CSV table of C-alpha atoms in Angstrom, one decimal:
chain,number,residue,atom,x,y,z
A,1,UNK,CA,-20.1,-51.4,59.4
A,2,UNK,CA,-22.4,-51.3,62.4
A,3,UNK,CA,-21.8,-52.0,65.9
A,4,UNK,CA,-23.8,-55.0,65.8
A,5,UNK,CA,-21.4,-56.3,63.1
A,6,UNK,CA,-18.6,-55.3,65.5
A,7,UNK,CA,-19.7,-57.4,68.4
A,8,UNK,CA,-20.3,-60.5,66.2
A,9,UNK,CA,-16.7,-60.7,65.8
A,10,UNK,CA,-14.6,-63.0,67.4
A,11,UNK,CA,-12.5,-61.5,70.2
A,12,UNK,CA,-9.4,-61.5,68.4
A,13,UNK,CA,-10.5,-59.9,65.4
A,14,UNK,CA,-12.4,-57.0,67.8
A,15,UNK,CA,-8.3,-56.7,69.1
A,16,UNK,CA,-6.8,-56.1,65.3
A,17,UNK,CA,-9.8,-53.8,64.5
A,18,UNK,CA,-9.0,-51.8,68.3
A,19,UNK,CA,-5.4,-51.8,67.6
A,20,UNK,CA,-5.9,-50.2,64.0
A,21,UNK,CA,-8.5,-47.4,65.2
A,22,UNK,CA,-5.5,-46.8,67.8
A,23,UNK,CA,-3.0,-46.3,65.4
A,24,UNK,CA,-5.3,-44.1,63.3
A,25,UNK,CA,-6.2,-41.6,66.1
A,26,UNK,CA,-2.3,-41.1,67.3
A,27,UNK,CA,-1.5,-41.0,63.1
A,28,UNK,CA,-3.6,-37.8,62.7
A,29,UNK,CA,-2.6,-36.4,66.4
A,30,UNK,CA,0.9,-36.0,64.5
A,31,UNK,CA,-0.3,-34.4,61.7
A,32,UNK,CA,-1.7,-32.0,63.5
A,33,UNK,CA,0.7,-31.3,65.5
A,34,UNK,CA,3.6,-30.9,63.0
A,35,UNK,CA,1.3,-28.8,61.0
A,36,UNK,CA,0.5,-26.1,64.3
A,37,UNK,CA,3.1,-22.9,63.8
A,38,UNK,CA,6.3,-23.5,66.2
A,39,UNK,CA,6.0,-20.7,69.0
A,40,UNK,CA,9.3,-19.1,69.6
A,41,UNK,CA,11.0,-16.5,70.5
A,42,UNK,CA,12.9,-16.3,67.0
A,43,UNK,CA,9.4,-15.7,65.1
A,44,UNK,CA,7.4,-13.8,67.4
A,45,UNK,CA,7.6,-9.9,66.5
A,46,UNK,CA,9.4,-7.4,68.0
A,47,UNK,CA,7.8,-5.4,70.0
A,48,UNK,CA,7.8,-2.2,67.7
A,49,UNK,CA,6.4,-4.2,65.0
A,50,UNK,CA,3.2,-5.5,66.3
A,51,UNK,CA,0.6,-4.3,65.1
A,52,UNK,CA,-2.7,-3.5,67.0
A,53,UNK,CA,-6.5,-2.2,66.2
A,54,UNK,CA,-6.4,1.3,67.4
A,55,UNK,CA,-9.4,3.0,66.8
A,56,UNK,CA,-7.4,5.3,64.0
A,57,UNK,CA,-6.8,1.8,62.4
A,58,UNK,CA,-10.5,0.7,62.2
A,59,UNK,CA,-11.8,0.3,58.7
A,60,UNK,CA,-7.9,0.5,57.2
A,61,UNK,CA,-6.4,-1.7,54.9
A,62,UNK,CA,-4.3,-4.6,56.3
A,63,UNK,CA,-0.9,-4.0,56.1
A,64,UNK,CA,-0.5,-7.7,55.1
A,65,UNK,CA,-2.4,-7.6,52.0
A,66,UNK,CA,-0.8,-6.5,48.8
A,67,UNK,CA,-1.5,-2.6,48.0
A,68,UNK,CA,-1.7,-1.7,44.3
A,69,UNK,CA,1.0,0.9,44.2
A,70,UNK,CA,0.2,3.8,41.4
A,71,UNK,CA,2.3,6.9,40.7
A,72,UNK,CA,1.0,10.1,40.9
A,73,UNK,CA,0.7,12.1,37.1
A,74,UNK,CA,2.9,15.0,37.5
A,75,UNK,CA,3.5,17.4,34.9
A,76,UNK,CA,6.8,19.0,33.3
A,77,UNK,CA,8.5,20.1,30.2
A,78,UNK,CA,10.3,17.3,28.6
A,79,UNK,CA,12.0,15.8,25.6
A,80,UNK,CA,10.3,12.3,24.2
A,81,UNK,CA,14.0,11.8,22.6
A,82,UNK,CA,16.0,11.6,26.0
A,83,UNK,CA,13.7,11.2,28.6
A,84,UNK,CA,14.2,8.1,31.2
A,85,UNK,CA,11.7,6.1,32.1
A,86,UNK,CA,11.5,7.6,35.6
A,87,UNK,CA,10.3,11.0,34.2
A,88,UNK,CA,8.1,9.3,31.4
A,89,UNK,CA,6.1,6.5,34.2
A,90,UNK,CA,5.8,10.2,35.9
A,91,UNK,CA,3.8,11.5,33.3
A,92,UNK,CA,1.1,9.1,33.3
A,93,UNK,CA,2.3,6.5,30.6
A,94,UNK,CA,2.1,3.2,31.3
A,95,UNK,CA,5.1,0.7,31.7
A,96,UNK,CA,4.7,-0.7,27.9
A,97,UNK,CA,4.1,2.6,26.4
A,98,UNK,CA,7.2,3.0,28.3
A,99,UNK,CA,9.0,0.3,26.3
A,100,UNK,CA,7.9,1.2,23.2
A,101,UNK,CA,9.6,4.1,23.5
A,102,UNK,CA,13.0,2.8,24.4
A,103,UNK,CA,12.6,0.3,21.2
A,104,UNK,CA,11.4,3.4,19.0
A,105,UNK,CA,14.8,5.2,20.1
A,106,UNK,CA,16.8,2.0,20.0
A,107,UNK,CA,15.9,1.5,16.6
A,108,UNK,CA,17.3,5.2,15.5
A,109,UNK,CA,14.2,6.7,15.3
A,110,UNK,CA,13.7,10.7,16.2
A,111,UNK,CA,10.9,12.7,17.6
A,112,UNK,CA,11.4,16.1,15.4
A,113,UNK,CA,7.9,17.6,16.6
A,114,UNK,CA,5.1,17.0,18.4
A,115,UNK,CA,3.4,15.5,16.2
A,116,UNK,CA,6.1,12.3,16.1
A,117,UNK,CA,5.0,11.8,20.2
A,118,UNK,CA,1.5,11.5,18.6
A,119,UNK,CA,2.1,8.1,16.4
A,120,UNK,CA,3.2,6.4,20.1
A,121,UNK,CA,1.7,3.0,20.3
A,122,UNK,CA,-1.2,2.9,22.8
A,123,UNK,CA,-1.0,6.8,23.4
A,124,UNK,CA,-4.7,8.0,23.7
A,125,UNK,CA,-6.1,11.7,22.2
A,126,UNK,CA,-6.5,12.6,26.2
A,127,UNK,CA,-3.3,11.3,26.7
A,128,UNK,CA,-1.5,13.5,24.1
A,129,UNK,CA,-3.9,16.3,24.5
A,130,UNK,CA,-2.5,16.4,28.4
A,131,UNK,CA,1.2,15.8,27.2
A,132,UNK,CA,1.2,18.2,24.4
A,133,UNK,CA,2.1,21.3,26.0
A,134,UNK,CA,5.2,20.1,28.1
A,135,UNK,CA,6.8,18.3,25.0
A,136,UNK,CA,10.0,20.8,24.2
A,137,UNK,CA,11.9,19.0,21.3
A,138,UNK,CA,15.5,20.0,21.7
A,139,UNK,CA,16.9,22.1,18.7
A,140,UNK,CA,20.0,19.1,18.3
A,141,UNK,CA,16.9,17.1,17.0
A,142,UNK,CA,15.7,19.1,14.2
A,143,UNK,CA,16.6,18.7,10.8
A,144,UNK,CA,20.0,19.9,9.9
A,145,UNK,CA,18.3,21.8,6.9
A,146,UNK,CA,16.9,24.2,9.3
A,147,UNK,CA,20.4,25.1,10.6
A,148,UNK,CA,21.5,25.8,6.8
A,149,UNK,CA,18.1,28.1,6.5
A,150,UNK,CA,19.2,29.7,9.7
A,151,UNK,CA,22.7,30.7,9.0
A,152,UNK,CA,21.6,31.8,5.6
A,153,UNK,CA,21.4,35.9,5.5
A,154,UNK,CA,18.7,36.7,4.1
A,155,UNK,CA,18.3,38.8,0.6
A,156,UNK,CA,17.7,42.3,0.3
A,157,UNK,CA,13.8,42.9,-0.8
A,158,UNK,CA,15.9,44.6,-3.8
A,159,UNK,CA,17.2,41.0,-4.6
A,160,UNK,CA,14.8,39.5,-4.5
A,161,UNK,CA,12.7,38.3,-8.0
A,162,UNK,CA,9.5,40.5,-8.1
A,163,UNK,CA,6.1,38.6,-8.6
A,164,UNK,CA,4.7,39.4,-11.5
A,165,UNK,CA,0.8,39.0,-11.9
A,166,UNK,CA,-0.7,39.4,-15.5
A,167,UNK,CA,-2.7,42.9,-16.1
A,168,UNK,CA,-6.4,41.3,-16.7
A,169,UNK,CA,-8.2,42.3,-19.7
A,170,UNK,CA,-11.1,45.0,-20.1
A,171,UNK,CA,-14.4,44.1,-20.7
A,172,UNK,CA,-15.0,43.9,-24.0
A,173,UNK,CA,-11.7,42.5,-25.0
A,174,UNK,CA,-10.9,39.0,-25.8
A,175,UNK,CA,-8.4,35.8,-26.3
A,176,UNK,CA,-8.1,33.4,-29.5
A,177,UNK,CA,-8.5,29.7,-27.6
A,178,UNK,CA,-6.8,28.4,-30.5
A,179,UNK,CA,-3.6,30.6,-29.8
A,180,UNK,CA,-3.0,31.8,-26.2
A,181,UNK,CA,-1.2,30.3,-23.9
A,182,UNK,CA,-1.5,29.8,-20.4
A,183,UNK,CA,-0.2,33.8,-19.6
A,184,UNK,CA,-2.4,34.8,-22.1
A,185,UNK,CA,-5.4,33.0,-20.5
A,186,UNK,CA,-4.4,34.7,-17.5
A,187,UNK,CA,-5.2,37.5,-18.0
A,188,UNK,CA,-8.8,37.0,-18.1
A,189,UNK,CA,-10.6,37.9,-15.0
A,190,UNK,CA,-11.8,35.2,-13.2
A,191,UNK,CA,-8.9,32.9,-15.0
A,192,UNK,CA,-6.2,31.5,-12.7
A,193,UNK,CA,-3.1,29.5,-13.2
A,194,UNK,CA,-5.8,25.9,-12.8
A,195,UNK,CA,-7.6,26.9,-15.4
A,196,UNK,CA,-5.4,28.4,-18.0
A,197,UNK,CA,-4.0,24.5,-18.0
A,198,UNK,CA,-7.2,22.9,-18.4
A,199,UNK,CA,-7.8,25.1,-21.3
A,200,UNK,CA,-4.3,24.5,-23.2
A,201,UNK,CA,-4.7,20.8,-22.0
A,202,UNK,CA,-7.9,20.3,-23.5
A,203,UNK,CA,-7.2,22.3,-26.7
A,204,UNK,CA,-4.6,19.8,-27.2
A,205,UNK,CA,-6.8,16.9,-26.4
A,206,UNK,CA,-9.3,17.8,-28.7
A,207,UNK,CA,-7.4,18.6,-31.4
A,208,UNK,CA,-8.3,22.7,-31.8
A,209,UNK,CA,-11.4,24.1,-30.3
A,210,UNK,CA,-14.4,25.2,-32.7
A,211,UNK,CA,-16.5,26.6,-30.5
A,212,UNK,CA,-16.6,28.2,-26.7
A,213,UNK,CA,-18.8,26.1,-25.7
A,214,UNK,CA,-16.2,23.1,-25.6
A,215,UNK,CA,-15.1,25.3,-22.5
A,216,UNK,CA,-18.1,24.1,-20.4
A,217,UNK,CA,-17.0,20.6,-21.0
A,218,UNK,CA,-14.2,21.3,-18.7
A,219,UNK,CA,-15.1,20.3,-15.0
A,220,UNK,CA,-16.4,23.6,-12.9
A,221,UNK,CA,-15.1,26.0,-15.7
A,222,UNK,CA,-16.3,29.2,-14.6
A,223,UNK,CA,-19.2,30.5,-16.9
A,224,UNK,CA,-18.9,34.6,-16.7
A,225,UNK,CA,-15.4,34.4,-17.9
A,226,UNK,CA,-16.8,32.5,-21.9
A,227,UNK,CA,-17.0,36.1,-23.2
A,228,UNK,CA,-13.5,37.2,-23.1
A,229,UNK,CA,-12.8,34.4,-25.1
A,230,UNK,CA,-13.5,33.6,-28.9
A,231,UNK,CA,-12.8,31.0,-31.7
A,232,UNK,CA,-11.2,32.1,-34.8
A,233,UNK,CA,-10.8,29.2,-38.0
A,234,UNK,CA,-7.7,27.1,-37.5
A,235,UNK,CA,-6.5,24.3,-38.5
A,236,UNK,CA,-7.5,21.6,-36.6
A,237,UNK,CA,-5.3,18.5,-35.7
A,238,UNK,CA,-7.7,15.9,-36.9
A,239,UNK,CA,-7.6,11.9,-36.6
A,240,UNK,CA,-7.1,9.6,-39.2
A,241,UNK,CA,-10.1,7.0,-38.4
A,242,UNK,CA,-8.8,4.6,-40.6
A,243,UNK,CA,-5.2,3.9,-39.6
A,244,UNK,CA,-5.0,4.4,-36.0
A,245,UNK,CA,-5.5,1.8,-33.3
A,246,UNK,CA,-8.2,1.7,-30.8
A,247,UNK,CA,-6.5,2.6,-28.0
A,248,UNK,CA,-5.3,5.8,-29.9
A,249,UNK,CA,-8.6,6.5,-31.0
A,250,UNK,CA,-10.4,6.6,-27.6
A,251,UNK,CA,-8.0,9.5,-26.3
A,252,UNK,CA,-10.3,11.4,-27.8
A,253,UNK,CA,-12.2,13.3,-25.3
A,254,UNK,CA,-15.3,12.6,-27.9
A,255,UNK,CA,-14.3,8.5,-28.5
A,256,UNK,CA,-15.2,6.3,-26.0
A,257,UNK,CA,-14.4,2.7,-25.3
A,258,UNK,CA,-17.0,1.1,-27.1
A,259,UNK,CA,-17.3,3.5,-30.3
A,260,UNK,CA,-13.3,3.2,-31.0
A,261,UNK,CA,-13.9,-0.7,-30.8
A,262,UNK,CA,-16.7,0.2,-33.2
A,263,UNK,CA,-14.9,1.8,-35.6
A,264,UNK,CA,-12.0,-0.9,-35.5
A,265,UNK,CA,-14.6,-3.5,-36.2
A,266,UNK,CA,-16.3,-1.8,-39.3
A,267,UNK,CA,-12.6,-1.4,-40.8
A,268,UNK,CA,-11.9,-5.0,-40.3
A,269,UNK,CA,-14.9,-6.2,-41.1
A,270,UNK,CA,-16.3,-3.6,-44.1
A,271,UNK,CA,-13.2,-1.9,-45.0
A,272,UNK,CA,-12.5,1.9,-44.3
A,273,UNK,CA,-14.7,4.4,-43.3
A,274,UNK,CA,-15.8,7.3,-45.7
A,275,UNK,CA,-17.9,9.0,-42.9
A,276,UNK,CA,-19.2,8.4,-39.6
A,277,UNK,CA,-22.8,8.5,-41.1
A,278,UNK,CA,-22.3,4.6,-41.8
A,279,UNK,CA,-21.9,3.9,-38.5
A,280,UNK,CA,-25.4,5.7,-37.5
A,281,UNK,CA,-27.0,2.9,-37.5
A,282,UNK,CA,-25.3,1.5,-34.2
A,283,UNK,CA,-26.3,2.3,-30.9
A,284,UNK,CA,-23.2,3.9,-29.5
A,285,UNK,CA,-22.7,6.6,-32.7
A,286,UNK,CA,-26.4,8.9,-32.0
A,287,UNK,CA,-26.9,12.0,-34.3
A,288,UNK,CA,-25.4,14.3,-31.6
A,289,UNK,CA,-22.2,12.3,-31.4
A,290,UNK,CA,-21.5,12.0,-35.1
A,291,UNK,CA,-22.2,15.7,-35.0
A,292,UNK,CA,-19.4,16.9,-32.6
A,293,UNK,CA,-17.1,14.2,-34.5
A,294,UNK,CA,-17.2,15.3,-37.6
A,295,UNK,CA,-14.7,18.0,-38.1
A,296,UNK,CA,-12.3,15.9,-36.3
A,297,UNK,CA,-12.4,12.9,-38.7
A,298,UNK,CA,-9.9,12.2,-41.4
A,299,UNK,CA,-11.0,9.6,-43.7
A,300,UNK,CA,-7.5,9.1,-45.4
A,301,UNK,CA,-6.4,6.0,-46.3
């Protein structure tokens, strides 16, 4: 609306329209005014609290504004088991880490060593790195076994069962692989407890060694002990190819998967085996398998 428009109106209408801009202007006066602070003597501060710019003052933080208040990290021996949360915010850990603490212990759980104060939720490598040194588990935490161990006298040296390490052969004598034992085999030099197992172990896998050579078939065995050892006739524990199942027959160390399935399927399908030669013609059975087969193979029927 202009103020041409204005002064085309009829006198009585220019009254309404005065009357209303009125009432507008002495509307927002009272708004205003109710929303001015109330000066009074109940809110103006006393004199020891007002503050002034002093030059000291210049460039400092408001008072007024909200100051982010941090604890200084102190360090000092304490126990992650009964420490408050005081002593542990002290530290340097942080108000959750704080918590999850208090559940841990709430829960019955137990900081026996270090260690334990390592699995903390949240707890940083620096953080238990820095921590580390001032963690003193007390001894009412520890396992009760070590109380038992500690109150237990100890046994005169002349009590006590003497070790007794094999005497290791000389050079140029020698061990049966079909017969020793595991003390036997350690007494060859360069033979430990490890390998005297595999040997006994895979003697019995195979059935009776015929040659030292099966030895090198044994996972890092150690070459410049083979001449202490040698392989006299023996009756070997052999397998009777034509009555035992396939998963029996691939315990063999010599029998894989596929040439035990073999062998099942010629006896199903041709009747039994006489030798392994009449498998040759498959893939899986080469010359040098059938070889190393052969003495363990027992064609009964």
């Amino acid at each position: 609306m202009n103020w041409q428009t204005v002064f085309s109106l009829r006198k009585s209408d220019r009254r309404v329209l005065l009357i209303l801009l009125t009432l507008l202007v002495v509307v927002m006066a009272v708004i205003t005014f109710l929303d001015a602070p109330m000066i009074s003597e109940d809110n103006i501060p006393a004199a020891d609290s007002i503050i002034t710019k002093t030059p000291d003052s210049i460039g400092k933080p408001s008072p007024y504004y909200a100051q982010e208040v941090t604890i200084p990290q102190e360090r000092f021996a304490f126990d992650p088991n009964t420490a408050d949360s005081t002593q542990l915010l002290r530290l340097g850990l942080q108000p959750w880490q704080v918590r999850n603490i208090y559940k841990y212990r709430a829960a019955g759980g137990i900081y026996r060593k270090k260690e334990d104060f390592a699995r903390l939720y949240g707890l940083t490598v620096k953080q238990y790195r820095e921590l580390e040194p001032y963690i003193q588990i007390s001894a009412d935490y520890l396992p009760a076994a070590t109380l038992i161990q500690a109150e237990t006298p100890q046994a005169p040296d002349t009590l006590r069962p003497q070790l007794h390490y094999p005497v290791k052969l000389a050079e140029g004598e020698t061990v049966n692989l079909n017969e020793g034992d595991t003390t036997t085999f350690r007494q060859v030099p360069g033979i430990g407890s490890y390998f005297a197992k595999q040997i006994v172990n895979y003697r019995q896998r195979l059935g009776g060694y015929i040659s030292t050579d099966q030895l090198d078939e044994i996972e890092d065995f150690p070459q410049q002990t083979k001449p202490y050892f040698i392989v006299e006739p023996v009756h070997l524990q052999k397998l009777k190819v034509n009555k035992l199942s396939l998963t029996h027959l691939k315990r063999h160390p010599y029998i894989n998967f596929y040439q035990a399935k073999a062998i099942v399927d010629h006896r199903r399908l041709s009747g039994p085996l006489h030798s392994l030669a009449e498998l040759s013609h498959l893939r899986d059975f080469p010359e040098d398998a059938i070889r190393r087969l052969e003495p363990y193979m027992d064609y009964e029927e």
